PDB file of C-alpha atoms in Angstrom:
ATOM      1  CA  GLU A  10    -141.151  70.198 -82.773  1.00 95.00           C
ATOM      2  CA  VAL A  11    -144.547  69.953 -81.112  1.00 96.00           C
ATOM      3  CA  GLN A  12    -146.825  67.373 -82.691  1.00 97.00           C
ATOM      4  CA  LEU A  13    -150.141  65.835 -81.711  1.00 98.00           C
ATOM      5  CA  GLN A  14    -150.707  62.473 -83.370  1.00 97.00           C
ATOM      6  CA  GLN A  15    -154.242  61.180 -83.244  1.00 97.00           C
ATOM      7  CA  SER A  16    -155.471  57.638 -83.711  1.00 92.00           C
ATOM      8  CA  GLY A  17    -157.083  56.357 -86.896  1.00 94.00           C
ATOM      9  CA  PRO A  18    -160.687  56.562 -88.126  1.00 96.00           C
ATOM     10  CA  GLU A  19    -163.353  54.705 -86.199  1.00 97.00           C
ATOM     11  CA  LEU A  20    -166.609  53.066 -87.213  1.00 98.00           C
ATOM     12  CA  ARG A  21    -168.998  52.278 -84.382  1.00 97.00           C
ATOM     13  CA  ARG A  22    -172.544  51.021 -83.913  1.00 97.00           C
ATOM     14  CA  PRO A  23    -175.142  53.218 -82.231  1.00 97.00           C
ATOM     15  CA  GLY A  24    -175.112  52.754 -78.472  1.00 97.00           C
ATOM     16  CA  SER A  25    -171.477  51.768 -78.320  1.00 98.00           C
ATOM     17  CA  SER A  26    -168.502  53.816 -77.164  1.00 98.00           C
ATOM     18  CA  VAL A  27    -165.133  54.796 -78.594  1.00 98.00           C
ATOM     19  CA  LYS A  28    -161.863  55.950 -77.073  1.00 98.00           C
ATOM     20  CA  LEU A  29    -159.695  58.320 -79.088  1.00 98.00           C
ATOM     21  CA  SER A  30    -156.051  58.966 -78.422  1.00 98.00           C
ATOM     22  CA  CYS A  31    -153.801  61.979 -78.920  1.00 98.00           C
ATOM     23  CA  LYS A  32    -150.098  61.343 -78.473  1.00 98.00           C
ATOM     24  CA  ALA A  33    -148.007  64.414 -77.880  1.00 98.00           C
ATOM     25  CA  SER A  34    -144.370  64.781 -78.850  1.00 97.00           C
ATOM     26  CA  GLY A  35    -141.933  67.637 -78.510  1.00 97.00           C
ATOM     27  CA  TYR A  36    -143.202  68.632 -75.079  1.00 97.00           C
ATOM     28  CA  SER A  37    -144.547  67.151 -71.852  1.00 97.00           C
ATOM     29  CA  ILE A  38    -148.337  66.988 -71.713  1.00 97.00           C
ATOM     30  CA  THR A  39    -148.200  67.893 -68.014  1.00 97.00           C
ATOM     31  CA  ASP A  40    -147.087  71.387 -68.979  1.00 96.00           C
ATOM     32  CA  TYR A  41    -150.258  72.374 -70.885  1.00 96.00           C
ATOM     33  CA  LEU A  42    -153.992  71.806 -70.858  1.00 97.00           C
ATOM     34  CA  MET A  43    -155.292  69.619 -73.662  1.00 98.00           C
ATOM     35  CA  HIS A  44    -158.553  70.506 -75.365  1.00 98.00           C
ATOM     36  CA  TRP A  45    -160.867  68.478 -77.565  1.00 98.00           C
ATOM     37  CA  VAL A  46    -162.977  69.953 -80.346  1.00 98.00           C
ATOM     38  CA  LYS A  47    -165.749  68.445 -82.480  1.00 98.00           C
ATOM     39  CA  HIS A  48    -166.230  69.339 -86.128  1.00 97.00           C
ATOM     40  CA  ARG A  49    -169.247  68.633 -88.260  1.00 96.00           C
ATOM     41  CA  PRO A  50    -169.445  70.559 -91.521  1.00 90.00           C
ATOM     42  CA  GLU A  51    -173.037  71.624 -90.971  1.00 90.00           C
ATOM     43  CA  HIS A  52    -172.509  72.549 -87.326  1.00 92.00           C
ATOM     44  CA  GLY A  53    -169.018  73.985 -87.350  1.00 93.00           C
ATOM     45  CA  LEU A  54    -166.464  73.626 -84.589  1.00 97.00           C
ATOM     46  CA  GLU A  55    -167.608  72.886 -81.035  1.00 97.00           C
ATOM     47  CA  TRP A  56    -165.437  72.888 -77.952  1.00 98.00           C
ATOM     48  CA  ILE A  57    -165.872  69.735 -75.891  1.00 98.00           C
ATOM     49  CA  GLY A  58    -163.624  70.337 -72.916  1.00 97.00           C
ATOM     50  CA  TRP A  59    -160.134  70.293 -71.524  1.00 97.00           C
ATOM     51  CA  ILE A  60    -157.997  68.187 -69.238  1.00 98.00           C
ATOM     52  CA  ASP A  61    -155.030  69.215 -67.147  1.00 97.00           C
ATOM     53  CA  PRO A  62    -152.834  66.118 -67.523  1.00 97.00           C
ATOM     54  CA  GLU A  63    -150.774  67.116 -64.501  1.00 96.00           C
ATOM     55  CA  ASP A  64    -153.584  66.480 -62.032  1.00 95.00           C
ATOM     56  CA  GLY A  65    -156.440  65.108 -64.116  1.00 96.00           C
ATOM     57  CA  GLU A  66    -158.679  68.113 -63.603  1.00 97.00           C
ATOM     58  CA  THR A  67    -161.276  68.429 -66.349  1.00 98.00           C
ATOM     59  CA  LYS A  68    -163.776  70.968 -67.590  1.00 97.00           C
ATOM     60  CA  TYR A  69    -166.505  70.202 -70.092  1.00 97.00           C
ATOM     61  CA  ALA A  70    -168.962  72.140 -72.173  1.00 97.00           C
ATOM     62  CA  GLN A  71    -172.385  71.536 -70.701  1.00 96.00           C
ATOM     63  CA  LYS A  72    -173.670  69.641 -73.733  1.00 96.00           C
ATOM     64  CA  PHE A  73    -170.787  67.166 -73.562  1.00 97.00           C
ATOM     65  CA  GLN A  74    -170.874  66.538 -69.804  1.00 97.00           C
ATOM     66  CA  SER A  75    -172.436  63.108 -70.119  1.00 96.00           C
ATOM     67  CA  LYS A  76    -171.036  62.313 -73.548  1.00 98.00           C
ATOM     68  CA  ALA A  77    -167.278  62.759 -73.246  1.00 98.00           C
ATOM     69  CA  THR A  78    -164.717  61.625 -70.687  1.00 98.00           C
ATOM     70  CA  LEU A  79    -161.222  63.073 -70.876  1.00 98.00           C
ATOM     71  CA  THR A  80    -158.222  61.292 -69.410  1.00 98.00           C
ATOM     72  CA  ALA A  81    -154.463  61.385 -69.796  1.00 98.00           C
ATOM     73  CA  ASP A  82    -151.537  59.006 -69.348  1.00 97.00           C
ATOM     74  CA  THR A  83    -148.444  60.977 -68.455  1.00 97.00           C
ATOM     75  CA  SER A  84    -146.192  57.935 -68.831  1.00 97.00           C
ATOM     76  CA  SER A  85    -146.987  57.754 -72.547  1.00 97.00           C
ATOM     77  CA  ASN A  86    -147.552  61.495 -72.999  1.00 98.00           C
ATOM     78  CA  THR A  87    -150.998  60.727 -74.390  1.00 98.00           C
ATOM     79  CA  ALA A  88    -154.431  62.259 -73.894  1.00 98.00           C
ATOM     80  CA  TYR A  89    -157.647  60.348 -74.440  1.00 98.00           C
ATOM     81  CA  MET A  90    -161.278  61.091 -75.021  1.00 98.00           C
ATOM     82  CA  GLN A  91    -163.982  58.487 -74.599  1.00 98.00           C
ATOM     83  CA  LEU A  92    -167.362  59.079 -76.192  1.00 98.00           C
ATOM     84  CA  SER A  93    -170.233  57.002 -74.857  1.00 97.00           C
ATOM     85  CA  SER A  94    -173.747  56.033 -75.984  1.00 97.00           C
ATOM     86  CA  LEU A  95    -172.915  56.929 -79.549  1.00 98.00           C
ATOM     87  CA  THR A  96    -175.602  58.194 -81.911  1.00 97.00           C
ATOM     88  CA  SER A  97    -175.533  59.513 -85.439  1.00 96.00           C
ATOM     89  CA  GLU A  98    -175.098  62.988 -83.931  1.00 96.00           C
ATOM     90  CA  ASP A  99    -171.634  61.912 -82.799  1.00 98.00           C
ATOM     91  CA  THR A 100    -170.503  61.302 -86.369  1.00 98.00           C
ATOM     92  CA  ALA A 101    -167.847  63.972 -86.754  1.00 98.00           C
ATOM     93  CA  THR A 102    -164.161  64.720 -86.857  1.00 97.00           C
ATOM     94  CA  TYR A 103    -162.598  65.148 -83.422  1.00 98.00           C
ATOM     95  CA  PHE A 104    -159.490  67.160 -82.755  1.00 98.00           C
ATOM     96  CA  CYS A 105    -157.176  67.408 -79.806  1.00 98.00           C
ATOM     97  CA  ALA A 106    -155.502  70.785 -79.396  1.00 98.00           C
ATOM     98  CA  ARG A 107    -152.942  72.142 -76.973  1.00 97.00           C
ATOM     99  CA  ASP A 108    -153.847  75.139 -74.888  1.00 95.00           C
ATOM    100  CA  GLY A 109    -151.855  78.192 -75.920  1.00 86.00           C
ATOM    101  CA  LEU A 110    -152.140  80.001 -72.579  1.00 83.00           C
ATOM    102  CA  LEU A 111    -155.610  81.487 -72.256  1.00 84.00           C
ATOM    103  CA  GLN A 112    -157.831  78.952 -74.046  1.00 87.00           C
ATOM    104  CA  TRP A 113    -156.638  79.532 -77.559  1.00 94.00           C
ATOM    105  CA  PHE A 114    -155.183  76.489 -79.258  1.00 97.00           C
ATOM    106  CA  ASP A 115    -151.612  76.687 -80.465  1.00 95.00           C
ATOM    107  CA  TYR A 116    -151.163  73.145 -81.792  1.00 97.00           C
ATOM    108  CA  TRP A 117    -153.780  70.797 -83.190  1.00 98.00           C
ATOM    109  CA  GLY A 118    -153.891  67.126 -83.981  1.00 98.00           C
ATOM    110  CA  GLN A 119    -154.751  66.110 -87.513  1.00 97.00           C
ATOM    111  CA  GLY A 120    -158.229  65.038 -86.456  1.00 97.00           C
ATOM    112  CA  VAL A 121    -159.919  61.652 -86.353  1.00 97.00           C
ATOM    113  CA  MET A 122    -163.138  60.790 -88.141  1.00 97.00           C
ATOM    114  CA  VAL A 123    -165.695  58.897 -86.084  1.00 98.00           C
ATOM    115  CA  THR A 124    -168.611  57.389 -87.972  1.00 98.00           C
ATOM    116  CA  VAL A 125    -171.614  56.028 -86.100  1.00 98.00           C
ATOM    117  CA  SER A 126    -173.739  53.772 -88.245  1.00 96.00           C
ATOM    118  CA  SER A 127    -175.691  50.566 -87.966  1.00 93.00           C
TER     119      SER A 127
ATOM    120  CA  ASP B   1    -172.849  81.026 -75.162  1.00 95.00           C
ATOM    121  CA  VAL B   2    -171.159  83.783 -77.149  1.00 97.00           C
ATOM    122  CA  GLN B   3    -172.211  83.543 -80.781  1.00 97.00           C
ATOM    123  CA  MET B   4    -169.528  84.284 -83.348  1.00 98.00           C
ATOM    124  CA  THR B   5    -170.776  85.471 -86.732  1.00 97.00           C
ATOM    125  CA  GLN B   6    -168.175  85.215 -89.428  1.00 97.00           C
ATOM    126  CA  SER B   7    -168.479  86.694 -92.906  1.00 95.00           C
ATOM    127  CA  PRO B   8    -168.307  86.115 -95.745  1.00 96.00           C
ATOM    128  CA  SER B   9    -168.697  82.343 -95.873  1.00 97.00           C
ATOM    129  CA  TYR B  10    -166.930  82.228 -99.226  1.00 97.00           C
ATOM    130  CA  LEU B  11    -164.449  84.590-100.724  1.00 96.00           C
ATOM    131  CA  ALA B  12    -162.761  84.375-104.111  1.00 97.00           C
ATOM    132  CA  ALA B  13    -159.596  86.338-104.753  1.00 96.00           C
ATOM    133  CA  SER B  14    -156.463  86.274-106.876  1.00 96.00           C
ATOM    134  CA  PRO B  15    -152.887  85.937-105.714  1.00 96.00           C
ATOM    135  CA  GLY B  16    -151.476  89.364-104.936  1.00 96.00           C
ATOM    136  CA  GLU B  17    -154.810  90.775-103.811  1.00 97.00           C
ATOM    137  CA  SER B  18    -155.738  91.681-100.263  1.00 97.00           C
ATOM    138  CA  VAL B  19    -158.783  90.333 -98.449  1.00 97.00           C
ATOM    139  CA  SER B  20    -160.546  90.880 -95.150  1.00 98.00           C
ATOM    140  CA  ILE B  21    -162.675  88.516 -93.100  1.00 98.00           C
ATOM    141  CA  SER B  22    -165.065  89.759 -90.452  1.00 98.00           C
ATOM    142  CA  CYS B  23    -165.938  88.155 -87.143  1.00 98.00           C
ATOM    143  CA  LYS B  24    -168.600  89.617 -84.870  1.00 98.00           C
ATOM    144  CA  ALA B  25    -169.288  88.486 -81.311  1.00 98.00           C
ATOM    145  CA  SER B  26    -172.768  88.545 -79.770  1.00 98.00           C
ATOM    146  CA  LYS B  27    -171.329  90.344 -76.743  1.00 97.00           C
ATOM    147  CA  SER B  28    -168.085  92.047 -75.880  1.00 98.00           C
ATOM    148  CA  ILE B  29    -165.133  89.679 -75.689  1.00 97.00           C
ATOM    149  CA  SER B  30    -162.449  92.320 -75.129  1.00 95.00           C
ATOM    150  CA  ASN B  31    -159.559  91.232 -77.362  1.00 96.00           C
ATOM    151  CA  ASN B  32    -159.883  87.537 -76.532  1.00 97.00           C
ATOM    152  CA  LEU B  33    -160.058  86.329 -80.105  1.00 98.00           C
ATOM    153  CA  ALA B  34    -157.964  83.929 -82.129  1.00 98.00           C
ATOM    154  CA  TRP B  35    -157.805  83.172 -85.847  1.00 98.00           C
ATOM    155  CA  TYR B  36    -156.990  79.769 -87.348  1.00 98.00           C
ATOM    156  CA  GLN B  37    -156.218  78.438 -90.784  1.00 98.00           C
ATOM    157  CA  GLU B  38    -157.500  75.037 -91.924  1.00 97.00           C
ATOM    158  CA  LYS B  39    -155.991  73.240 -94.928  1.00 96.00           C
ATOM    159  CA  PRO B  40    -156.731  69.719 -96.189  1.00 91.00           C
ATOM    160  CA  GLY B  41    -154.340  67.138 -94.836  1.00 89.00           C
ATOM    161  CA  LYS B  42    -152.726  69.547 -92.404  1.00 94.00           C
ATOM    162  CA  ALA B  43    -153.262  70.316 -88.759  1.00 96.00           C
ATOM    163  CA  ASN B  44    -155.131  73.535 -88.064  1.00 97.00           C
ATOM    164  CA  LYS B  45    -152.765  76.427 -87.592  1.00 97.00           C
ATOM    165  CA  LEU B  46    -153.061  79.225 -85.053  1.00 97.00           C
ATOM    166  CA  LEU B  47    -152.420  82.502 -86.882  1.00 98.00           C
ATOM    167  CA  ILE B  48    -153.317  85.203 -84.398  1.00 97.00           C
ATOM    168  CA  HIS B  49    -154.334  85.415 -80.753  1.00 97.00           C
ATOM    169  CA  SER B  50    -155.331  88.289 -78.496  1.00 96.00           C
ATOM    170  CA  GLY B  51    -157.048  89.903 -81.445  1.00 97.00           C
ATOM    171  CA  SER B  52    -153.887  91.112 -83.158  1.00 97.00           C
ATOM    172  CA  THR B  53    -150.834  89.226 -81.876  1.00 97.00           C
ATOM    173  CA  LEU B  54    -149.208  87.142 -84.571  1.00 97.00           C
ATOM    174  CA  GLN B  55    -148.342  83.638 -83.482  1.00 96.00           C
ATOM    175  CA  SER B  56    -144.709  82.750 -84.022  1.00 94.00           C
ATOM    176  CA  GLY B  57    -144.261  81.676 -87.629  1.00 95.00           C
ATOM    177  CA  THR B  58    -147.281  83.552 -88.995  1.00 97.00           C
ATOM    178  CA  PRO B  59    -146.238  85.610 -92.023  1.00 97.00           C
ATOM    179  CA  SER B  60    -146.426  89.372 -91.592  1.00 97.00           C
ATOM    180  CA  ARG B  61    -148.938  89.670 -94.463  1.00 97.00           C
ATOM    181  CA  PHE B  62    -151.521  88.468 -91.938  1.00 98.00           C
ATOM    182  CA  SER B  63    -152.935  90.976 -89.498  1.00 98.00           C
ATOM    183  CA  GLY B  64    -155.745  91.049 -86.988  1.00 98.00           C
ATOM    184  CA  SER B  65    -157.640  94.004 -85.617  1.00 97.00           C
ATOM    185  CA  GLY B  66    -160.605  94.847 -83.469  1.00 97.00           C
ATOM    186  CA  SER B  67    -161.826  94.602 -79.917  1.00 97.00           C
ATOM    187  CA  GLY B  68    -165.126  94.329 -78.149  1.00 97.00           C
ATOM    188  CA  THR B  69    -167.476  92.744 -80.648  1.00 98.00           C
ATOM    189  CA  ASP B  70    -165.986  93.450 -84.082  1.00 98.00           C
ATOM    190  CA  PHE B  71    -162.836  91.843 -85.430  1.00 98.00           C
ATOM    191  CA  THR B  72    -161.121  91.577 -88.787  1.00 98.00           C
ATOM    192  CA  LEU B  73    -158.508  89.287 -90.270  1.00 98.00           C
ATOM    193  CA  THR B  74    -156.686  90.885 -93.190  1.00 98.00           C
ATOM    194  CA  ILE B  75    -154.353  89.104 -95.564  1.00 98.00           C
ATOM    195  CA  ARG B  76    -152.261  91.351 -97.786  1.00 97.00           C
ATOM    196  CA  SER B  77    -150.735  90.236-101.058  1.00 96.00           C
ATOM    197  CA  LEU B  78    -152.292  86.778-101.095  1.00 97.00           C
ATOM    198  CA  GLU B  79    -150.008  83.869-101.848  1.00 96.00           C
ATOM    199  CA  PHE B  80    -151.136  80.497-103.181  1.00 96.00           C
ATOM    200  CA  GLU B  81    -150.567  78.885 -99.802  1.00 96.00           C
ATOM    201  CA  ASP B  82    -153.123  81.236 -98.213  1.00 97.00           C
ATOM    202  CA  PHE B  83    -156.106  79.685 -99.978  1.00 96.00           C
ATOM    203  CA  ALA B  84    -157.740  77.800 -97.146  1.00 97.00           C
ATOM    204  CA  VAL B  85    -160.554  78.002 -94.600  1.00 97.00           C
ATOM    205  CA  TYR B  86    -160.285  80.524 -91.778  1.00 98.00           C
ATOM    206  CA  TYR B  87    -162.021  80.429 -88.403  1.00 98.00           C
ATOM    207  CA  CYS B  88    -162.279  82.879 -85.568  1.00 98.00           C
ATOM    208  CA  GLN B  89    -162.646  81.746 -81.949  1.00 98.00           C
ATOM    209  CA  GLN B  90    -163.479  83.618 -78.777  1.00 98.00           C
ATOM    210  CA  TYR B  91    -161.983  82.582 -75.475  1.00 97.00           C
ATOM    211  CA  ASN B  92    -163.296  85.379 -73.299  1.00 96.00           C
ATOM    212  CA  GLU B  93    -165.766  83.101 -71.567  1.00 95.00           C
ATOM    213  CA  TYR B  94    -166.776  79.465 -71.401  1.00 93.00           C
ATOM    214  CA  PRO B  95    -167.421  77.693 -73.563  1.00 96.00           C
ATOM    215  CA  PRO B  96    -164.945  78.812 -76.207  1.00 97.00           C
ATOM    216  CA  THR B  97    -166.897  79.268 -79.432  1.00 97.00           C
ATOM    217  CA  PHE B  98    -165.975  79.456 -83.093  1.00 98.00           C
ATOM    218  CA  GLY B  99    -167.147  81.283 -86.140  1.00 97.00           C
ATOM    219  CA  SER B 100    -168.623  79.222 -88.960  1.00 96.00           C
ATOM    220  CA  GLY B 101    -165.600  79.645 -91.188  1.00 97.00           C
ATOM    221  CA  THR B 102    -164.634  81.492 -94.348  1.00 97.00           C
ATOM    222  CA  LYS B 103    -163.452  79.542 -97.367  1.00 97.00           C
ATOM    223  CA  LEU B 104    -160.940  81.558 -99.358  1.00 97.00           C
ATOM    224  CA  GLU B 105    -160.747  80.304-102.911  1.00 97.00           C
ATOM    225  CA  ILE B 106    -158.650  81.215-105.899  1.00 94.00           C
ATOM    226  CA  LYS B 107    -160.516  83.371-108.422  1.00 91.00           C
TER     227      LYS B 107
END
């Protein structure tokens, strides 16, 4: 059974960074792209980018180019997203999601809430 | 970016009824559209991709239609487990973009 298990909620100060994890089970992460999606209730769902864990290739939405860094550790079958220079605008729930073939998402993590507050 | 306009935002219906949710793209996206279901405490679930192809495990009471700019998700004979939030998503071009969601509530 494919599962994506994300790390727990995070509370960070403005200006700091956070690294979120997404551990895959039931398949090898090198076989599929991994996407990350941001969700704020008033802004909806926003695609951040993807990583190809096989070779580390990444692609980001323009607005997240300098905000997010996607990495993967094939030995632990885990994908990561680091968010830097946090502001209140980064307060959101972040999801990892497996690529289904053509940039739809066939499996999602449960989401992790990141709160940025002083 | 391709804007996805989803309607209605809220929909109230009774079990056994049928409902439809609309998703309109700001430009043609061929049939490159997916539908997802969001429920509290559960991972989002892919229901349909390619406009009308049911993902494995999606009940047959769900159907998707449309191409170009206009798409519809239809749920026939609603069951209690169907009351949730539904999103459309285009993947025809970067960046992938989502509709704003439709909350389906029990009447």
